[in-house]
Short mmCIF file of C-alpha atoms and ligand atoms in Angstrom, two decimals:
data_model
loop_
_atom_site.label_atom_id
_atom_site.label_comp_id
_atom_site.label_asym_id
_atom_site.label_seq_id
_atom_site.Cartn_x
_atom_site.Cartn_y
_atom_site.Cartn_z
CA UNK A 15 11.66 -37.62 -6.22
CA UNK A 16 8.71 -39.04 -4.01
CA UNK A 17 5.98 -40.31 -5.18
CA UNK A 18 3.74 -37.68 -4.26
CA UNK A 19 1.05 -38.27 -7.11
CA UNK A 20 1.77 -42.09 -7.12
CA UNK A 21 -2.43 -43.91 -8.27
CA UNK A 22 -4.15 -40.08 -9.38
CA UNK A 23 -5.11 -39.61 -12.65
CA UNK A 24 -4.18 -36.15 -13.73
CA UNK A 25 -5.77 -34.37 -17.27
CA UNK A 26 -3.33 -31.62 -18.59
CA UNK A 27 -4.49 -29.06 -21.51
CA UNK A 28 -2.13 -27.79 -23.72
CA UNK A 29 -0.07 -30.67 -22.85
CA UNK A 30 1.95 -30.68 -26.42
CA UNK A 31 4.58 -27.96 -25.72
CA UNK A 32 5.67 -25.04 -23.15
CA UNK A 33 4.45 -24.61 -19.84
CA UNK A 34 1.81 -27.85 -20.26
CA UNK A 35 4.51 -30.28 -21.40
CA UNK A 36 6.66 -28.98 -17.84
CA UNK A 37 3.57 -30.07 -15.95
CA UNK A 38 3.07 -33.36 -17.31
CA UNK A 39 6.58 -34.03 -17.07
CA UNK A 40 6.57 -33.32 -13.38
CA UNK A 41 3.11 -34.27 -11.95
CA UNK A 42 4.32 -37.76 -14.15
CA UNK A 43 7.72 -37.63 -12.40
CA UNK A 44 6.28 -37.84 -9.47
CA UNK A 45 3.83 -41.20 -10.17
CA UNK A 46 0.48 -39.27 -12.00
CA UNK A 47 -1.23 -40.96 -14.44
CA UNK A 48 -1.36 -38.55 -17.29
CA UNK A 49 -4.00 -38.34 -19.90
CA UNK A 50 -2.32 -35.13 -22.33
CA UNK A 51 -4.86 -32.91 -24.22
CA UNK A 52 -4.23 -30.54 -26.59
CA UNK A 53 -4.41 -29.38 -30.50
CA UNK A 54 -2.32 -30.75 -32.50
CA UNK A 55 -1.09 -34.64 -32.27
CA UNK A 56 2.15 -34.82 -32.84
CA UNK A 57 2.87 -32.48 -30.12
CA UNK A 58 1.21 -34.34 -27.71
CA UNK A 59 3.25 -37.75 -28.74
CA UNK A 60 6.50 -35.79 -28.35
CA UNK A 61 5.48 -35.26 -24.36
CA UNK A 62 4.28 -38.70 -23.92
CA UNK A 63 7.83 -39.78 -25.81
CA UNK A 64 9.70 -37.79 -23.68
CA UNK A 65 8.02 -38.96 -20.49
CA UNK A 66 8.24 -42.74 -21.84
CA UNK A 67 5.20 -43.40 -23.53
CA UNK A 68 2.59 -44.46 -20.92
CA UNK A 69 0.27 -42.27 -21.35
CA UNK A 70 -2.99 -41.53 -22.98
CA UNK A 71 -3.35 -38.57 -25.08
CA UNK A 72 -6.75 -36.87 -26.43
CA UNK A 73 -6.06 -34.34 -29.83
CA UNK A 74 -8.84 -32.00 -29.20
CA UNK A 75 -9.72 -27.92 -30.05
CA UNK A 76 -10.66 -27.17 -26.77
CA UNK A 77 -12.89 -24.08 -28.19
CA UNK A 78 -14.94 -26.70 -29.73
CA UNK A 79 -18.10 -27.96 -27.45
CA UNK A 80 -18.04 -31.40 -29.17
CA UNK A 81 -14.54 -31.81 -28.69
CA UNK A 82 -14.96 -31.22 -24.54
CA UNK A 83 -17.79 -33.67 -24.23
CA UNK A 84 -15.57 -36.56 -26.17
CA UNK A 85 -12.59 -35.53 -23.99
CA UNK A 86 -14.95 -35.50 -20.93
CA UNK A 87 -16.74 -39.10 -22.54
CA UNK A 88 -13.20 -40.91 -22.68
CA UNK A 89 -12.18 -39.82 -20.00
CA UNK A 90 -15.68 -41.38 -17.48
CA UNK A 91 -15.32 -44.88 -19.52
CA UNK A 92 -11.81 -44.93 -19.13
CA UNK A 93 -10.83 -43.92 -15.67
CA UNK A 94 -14.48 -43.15 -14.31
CA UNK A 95 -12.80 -40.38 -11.81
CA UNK A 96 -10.06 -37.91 -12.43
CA UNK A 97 -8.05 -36.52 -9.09
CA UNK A 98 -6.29 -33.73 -10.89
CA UNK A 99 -7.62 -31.50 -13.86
CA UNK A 100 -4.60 -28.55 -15.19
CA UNK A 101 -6.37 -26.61 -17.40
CA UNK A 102 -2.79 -24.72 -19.09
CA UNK A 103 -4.14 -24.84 -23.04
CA UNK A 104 -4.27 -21.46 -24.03
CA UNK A 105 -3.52 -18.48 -26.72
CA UNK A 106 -2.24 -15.27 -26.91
CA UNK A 107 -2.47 -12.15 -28.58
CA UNK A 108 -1.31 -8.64 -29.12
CA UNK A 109 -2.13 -5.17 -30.52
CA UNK A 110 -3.55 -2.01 -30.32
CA UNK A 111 -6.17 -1.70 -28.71
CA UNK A 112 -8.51 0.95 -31.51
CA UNK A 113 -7.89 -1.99 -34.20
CA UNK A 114 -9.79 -4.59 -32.32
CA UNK A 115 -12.21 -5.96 -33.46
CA UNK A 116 -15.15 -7.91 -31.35
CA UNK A 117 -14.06 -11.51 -33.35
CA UNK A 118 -10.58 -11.06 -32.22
CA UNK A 119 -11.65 -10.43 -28.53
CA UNK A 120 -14.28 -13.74 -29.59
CA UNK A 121 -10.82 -16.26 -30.62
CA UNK A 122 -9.06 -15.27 -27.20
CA UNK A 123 -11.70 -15.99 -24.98
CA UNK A 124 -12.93 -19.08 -26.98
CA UNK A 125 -9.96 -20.87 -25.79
CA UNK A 126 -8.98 -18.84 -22.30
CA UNK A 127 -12.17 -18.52 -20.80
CA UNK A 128 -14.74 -20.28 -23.03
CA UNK A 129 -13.20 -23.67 -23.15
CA UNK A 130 -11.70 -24.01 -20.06
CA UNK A 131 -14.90 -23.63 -18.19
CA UNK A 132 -16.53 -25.77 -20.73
CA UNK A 133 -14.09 -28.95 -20.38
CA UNK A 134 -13.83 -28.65 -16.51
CA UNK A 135 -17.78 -28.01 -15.77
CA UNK A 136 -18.29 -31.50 -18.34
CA UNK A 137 -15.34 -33.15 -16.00
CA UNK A 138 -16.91 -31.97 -12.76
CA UNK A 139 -18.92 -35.48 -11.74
CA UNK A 140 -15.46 -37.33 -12.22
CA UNK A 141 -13.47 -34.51 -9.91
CA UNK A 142 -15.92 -35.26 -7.37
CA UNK A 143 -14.75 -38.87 -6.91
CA UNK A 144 -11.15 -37.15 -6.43
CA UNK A 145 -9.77 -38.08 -2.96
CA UNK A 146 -9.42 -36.27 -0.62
CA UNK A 147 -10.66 -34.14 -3.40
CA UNK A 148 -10.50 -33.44 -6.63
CA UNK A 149 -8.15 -30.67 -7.76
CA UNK A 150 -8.29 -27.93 -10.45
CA UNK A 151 -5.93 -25.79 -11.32
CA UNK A 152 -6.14 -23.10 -13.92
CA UNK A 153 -2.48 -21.34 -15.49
CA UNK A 154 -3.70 -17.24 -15.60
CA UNK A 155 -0.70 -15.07 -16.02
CA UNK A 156 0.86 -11.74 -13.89
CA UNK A 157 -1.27 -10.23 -16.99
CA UNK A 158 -4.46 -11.11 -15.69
CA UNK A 159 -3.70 -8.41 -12.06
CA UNK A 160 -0.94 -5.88 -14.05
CA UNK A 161 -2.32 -5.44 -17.31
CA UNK A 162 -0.11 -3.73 -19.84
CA UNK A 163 -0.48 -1.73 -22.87
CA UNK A 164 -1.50 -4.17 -26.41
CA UNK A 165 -3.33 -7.35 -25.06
CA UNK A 166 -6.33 -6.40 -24.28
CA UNK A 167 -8.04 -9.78 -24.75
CA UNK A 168 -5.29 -11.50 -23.51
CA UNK A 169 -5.68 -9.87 -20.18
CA UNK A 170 -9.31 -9.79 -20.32
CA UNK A 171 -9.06 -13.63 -20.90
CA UNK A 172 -6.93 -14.22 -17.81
CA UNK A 173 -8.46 -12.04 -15.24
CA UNK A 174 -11.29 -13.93 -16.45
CA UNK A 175 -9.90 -16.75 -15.34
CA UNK A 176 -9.18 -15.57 -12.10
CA UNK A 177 -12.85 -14.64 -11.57
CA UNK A 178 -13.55 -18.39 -12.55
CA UNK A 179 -11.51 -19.72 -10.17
CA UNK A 180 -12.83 -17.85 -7.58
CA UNK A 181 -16.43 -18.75 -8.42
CA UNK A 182 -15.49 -22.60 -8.64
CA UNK A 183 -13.80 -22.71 -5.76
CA UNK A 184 -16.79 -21.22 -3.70
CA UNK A 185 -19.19 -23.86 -5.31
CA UNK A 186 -17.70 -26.95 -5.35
CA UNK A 187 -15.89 -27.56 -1.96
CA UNK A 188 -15.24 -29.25 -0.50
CA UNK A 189 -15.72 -31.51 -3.21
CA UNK A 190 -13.21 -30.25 -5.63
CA UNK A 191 -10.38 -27.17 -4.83
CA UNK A 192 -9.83 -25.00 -7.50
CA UNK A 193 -6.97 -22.73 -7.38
CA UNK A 194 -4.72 -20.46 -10.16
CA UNK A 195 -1.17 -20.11 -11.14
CA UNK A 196 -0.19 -17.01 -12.54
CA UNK A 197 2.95 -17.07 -14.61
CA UNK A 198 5.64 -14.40 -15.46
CA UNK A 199 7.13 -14.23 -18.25
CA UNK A 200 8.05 -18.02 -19.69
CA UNK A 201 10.10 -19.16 -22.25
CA UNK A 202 8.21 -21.01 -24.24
CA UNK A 203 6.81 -21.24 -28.32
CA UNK A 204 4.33 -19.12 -27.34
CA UNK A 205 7.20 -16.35 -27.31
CA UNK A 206 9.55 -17.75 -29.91
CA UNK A 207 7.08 -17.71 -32.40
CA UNK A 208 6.29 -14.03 -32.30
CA UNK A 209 9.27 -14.04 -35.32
CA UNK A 210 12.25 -12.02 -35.74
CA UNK A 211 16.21 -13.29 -36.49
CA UNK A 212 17.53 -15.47 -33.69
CA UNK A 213 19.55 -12.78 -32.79
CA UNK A 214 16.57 -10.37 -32.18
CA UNK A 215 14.62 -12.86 -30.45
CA UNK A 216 17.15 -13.03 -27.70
CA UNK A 217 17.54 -9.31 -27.27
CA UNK A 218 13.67 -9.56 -26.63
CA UNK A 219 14.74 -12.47 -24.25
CA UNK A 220 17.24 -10.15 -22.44
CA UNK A 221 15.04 -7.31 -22.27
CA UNK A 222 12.31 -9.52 -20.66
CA UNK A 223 14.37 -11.16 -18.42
CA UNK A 224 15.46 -7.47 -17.08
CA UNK A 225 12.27 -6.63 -16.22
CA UNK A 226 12.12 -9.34 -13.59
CA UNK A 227 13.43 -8.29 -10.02
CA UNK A 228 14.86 -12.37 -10.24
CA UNK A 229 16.57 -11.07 -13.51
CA UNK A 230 16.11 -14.04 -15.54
CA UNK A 231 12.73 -15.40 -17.55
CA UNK A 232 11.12 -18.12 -16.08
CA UNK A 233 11.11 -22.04 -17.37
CA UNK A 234 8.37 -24.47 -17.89
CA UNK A 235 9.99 -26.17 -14.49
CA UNK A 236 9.20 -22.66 -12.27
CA UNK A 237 5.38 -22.79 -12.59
CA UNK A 238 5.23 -26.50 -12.89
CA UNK A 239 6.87 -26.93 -9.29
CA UNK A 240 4.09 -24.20 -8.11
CA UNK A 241 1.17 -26.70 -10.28
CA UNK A 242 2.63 -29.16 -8.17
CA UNK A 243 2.46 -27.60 -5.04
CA UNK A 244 -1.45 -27.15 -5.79
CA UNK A 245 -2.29 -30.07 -6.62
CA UNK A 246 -0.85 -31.98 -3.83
CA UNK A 247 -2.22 -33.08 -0.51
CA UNK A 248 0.18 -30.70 0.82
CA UNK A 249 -2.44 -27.54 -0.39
CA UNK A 250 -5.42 -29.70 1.02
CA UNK A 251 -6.74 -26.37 2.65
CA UNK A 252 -5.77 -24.09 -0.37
CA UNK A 253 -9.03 -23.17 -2.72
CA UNK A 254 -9.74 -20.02 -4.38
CA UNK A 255 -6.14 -19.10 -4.47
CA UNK A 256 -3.99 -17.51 -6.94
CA UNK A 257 -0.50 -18.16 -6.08
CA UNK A 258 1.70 -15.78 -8.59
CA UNK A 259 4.97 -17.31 -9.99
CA UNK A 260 6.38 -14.47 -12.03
CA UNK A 261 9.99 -14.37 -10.59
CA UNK A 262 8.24 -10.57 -9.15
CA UNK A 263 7.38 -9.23 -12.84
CA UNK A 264 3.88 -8.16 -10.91
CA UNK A 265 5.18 -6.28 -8.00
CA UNK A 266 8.07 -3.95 -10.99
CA UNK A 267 5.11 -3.94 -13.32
CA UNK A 268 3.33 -1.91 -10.74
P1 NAD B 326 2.47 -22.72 -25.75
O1 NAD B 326 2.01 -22.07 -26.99
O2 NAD B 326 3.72 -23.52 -25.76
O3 NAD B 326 1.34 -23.66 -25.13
C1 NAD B 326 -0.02 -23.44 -25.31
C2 NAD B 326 -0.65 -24.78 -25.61
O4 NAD B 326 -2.06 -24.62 -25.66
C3 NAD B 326 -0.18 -25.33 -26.94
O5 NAD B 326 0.31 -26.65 -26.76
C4 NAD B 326 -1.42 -25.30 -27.80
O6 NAD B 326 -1.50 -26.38 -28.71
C5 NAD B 326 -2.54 -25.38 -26.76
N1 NAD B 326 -3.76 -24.82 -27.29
C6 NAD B 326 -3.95 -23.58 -27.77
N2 NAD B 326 -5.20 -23.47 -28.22
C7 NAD B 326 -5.82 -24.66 -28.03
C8 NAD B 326 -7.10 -25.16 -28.32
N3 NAD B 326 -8.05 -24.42 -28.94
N4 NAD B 326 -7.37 -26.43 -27.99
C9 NAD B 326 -6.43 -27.21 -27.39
N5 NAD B 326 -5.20 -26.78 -27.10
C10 NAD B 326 -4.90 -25.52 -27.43
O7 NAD B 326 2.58 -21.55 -24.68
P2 NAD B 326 2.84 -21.57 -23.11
O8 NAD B 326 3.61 -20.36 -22.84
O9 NAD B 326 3.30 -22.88 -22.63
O10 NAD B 326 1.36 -21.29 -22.55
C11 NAD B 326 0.70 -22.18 -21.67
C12 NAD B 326 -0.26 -21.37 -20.82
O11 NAD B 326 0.49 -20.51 -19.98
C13 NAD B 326 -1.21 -20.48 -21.62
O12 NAD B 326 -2.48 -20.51 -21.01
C14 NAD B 326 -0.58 -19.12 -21.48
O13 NAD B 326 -1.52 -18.09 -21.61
C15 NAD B 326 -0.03 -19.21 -20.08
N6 NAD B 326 1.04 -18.25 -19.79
C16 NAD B 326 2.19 -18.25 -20.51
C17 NAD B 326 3.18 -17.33 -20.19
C18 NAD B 326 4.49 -17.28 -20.92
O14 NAD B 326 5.22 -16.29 -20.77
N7 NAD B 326 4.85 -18.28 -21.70
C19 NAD B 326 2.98 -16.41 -19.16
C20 NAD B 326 1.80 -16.44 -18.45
C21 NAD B 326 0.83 -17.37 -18.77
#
């Protein structure tokens, strides 16, 4: 594969598993510099194993405030510029929506909305030094423009994020682009830990991967190819976009 991303320095949330660890593993592939954020440790040191082992990696609670600002502190004395931020960290959750309550809505956007535009706004002097800019890119999901019945703040959260985009993107050219992915349905732990036999959770499986007109459920590879895309020189005139990679769960959801 060409060295597409061969001397940028690329940040990736949620880089320990799922959807962020497909991103690292191909923006890396193809020459990136990767610095791998995320909760928990050990899941971060499995991605940098699997991609070798060059590369930095930051354990941080991105809903924390003092947590962004040391991410966003080693990251200026270390590099001193970033070219490519992927903000893909993020939770999910389900239920009806009369049991709600405010500090469940709170958790969800802590992470989705709160954090994300906490980290990137702290990173936004090193984006700047991006060339030929400096690239966001922020993982939404089909739920963010088709909301369905039982996530309320899960939705919320994403077409948040959407809304975000859009904002950033109008600020900060041509500085930085900023620009969304929005996901179908991905296998990843975020579904395989929703519990059940192994047996049930691949009926689920099935039953999702019905639903999409491609007829199968997406991998970490599908939306990291689109990251890619994005955060290329090849989108050097995309900002404010949302390009949706849902194998067409949006367009039967409708
Ligand atoms: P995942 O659970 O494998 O990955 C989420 C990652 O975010 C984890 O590594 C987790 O440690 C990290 N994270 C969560 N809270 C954090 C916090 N406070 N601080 C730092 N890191 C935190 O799930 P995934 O499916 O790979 O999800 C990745 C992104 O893709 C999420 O934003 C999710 O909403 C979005 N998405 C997923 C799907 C899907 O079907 N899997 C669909 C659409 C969008």
């Amino acid at each position: 594969m060409s060295g597409r991303f061969e001397g940028k320095i690329a940040l990736i949330t949620g880089a320990g598993s799922g959807i962020g660890r497909g991103i690292a593993m191909r923006l890396a592939s193809e020459g990136a510099r990767m610095i791998l954020v995320g909760r928990t440790a050990a899941k971060l040191a499995e991605t940098a194993e699997l991609m070798g082992g060059i590369v930095d990696c930051e354990a941080a609670d991105l809903s924390s405030a003092e947590a962004n600002r040391n991410v966003a502190g080693q990251m200026a004395d270390r590099y001193g510029h970033l070219d490519i931020l992927v903000n893909c960290a993020g939770i999910y959750a389900a239920g009806p929506s009369d049991q709600i309550e405010p500090t469940d809505i709170e958790a969800v956007l802590s992470v989705n909305l709160v954090g994300l535009v906490d980290l990137t706004r702290r990173l936004v002097p090193l984006l700047r030094l991006g060339r030929p800019s400096g690239v966001v890119i922020n993982v939404s999901s089909t739920l963010a423009l088709t909301p369905v019945a039982g996530a309320l703040s899960y939705s919320a959260s994403k077409a948040a994020v959407s809304a975000v985009t859009e904002t950033l993107a109008a600020e900060w050219g041509p500085q930085i682009r900023v620009n969304t992915v929005c996901p179908g349905f991905v296998d990843t732990p975020i579904h395989r830990q929703r519990g059940g036999t192994p047996t049930e959770v691949a009926k689920f499986l099935d039953q999702m991967a019905s639903r999409h007109p491609m007829r199968r459920i997406g991998q970490p590879e599908d939306v990291a190819a689109a990251v890619a895309y994005l955060a290329s020189d090849e989108a050097c005139w995309v900002t404010g976009a949302t390009l949706v990679v849902d194998g067409g769960l949006r367009v039967a959801l409708r």
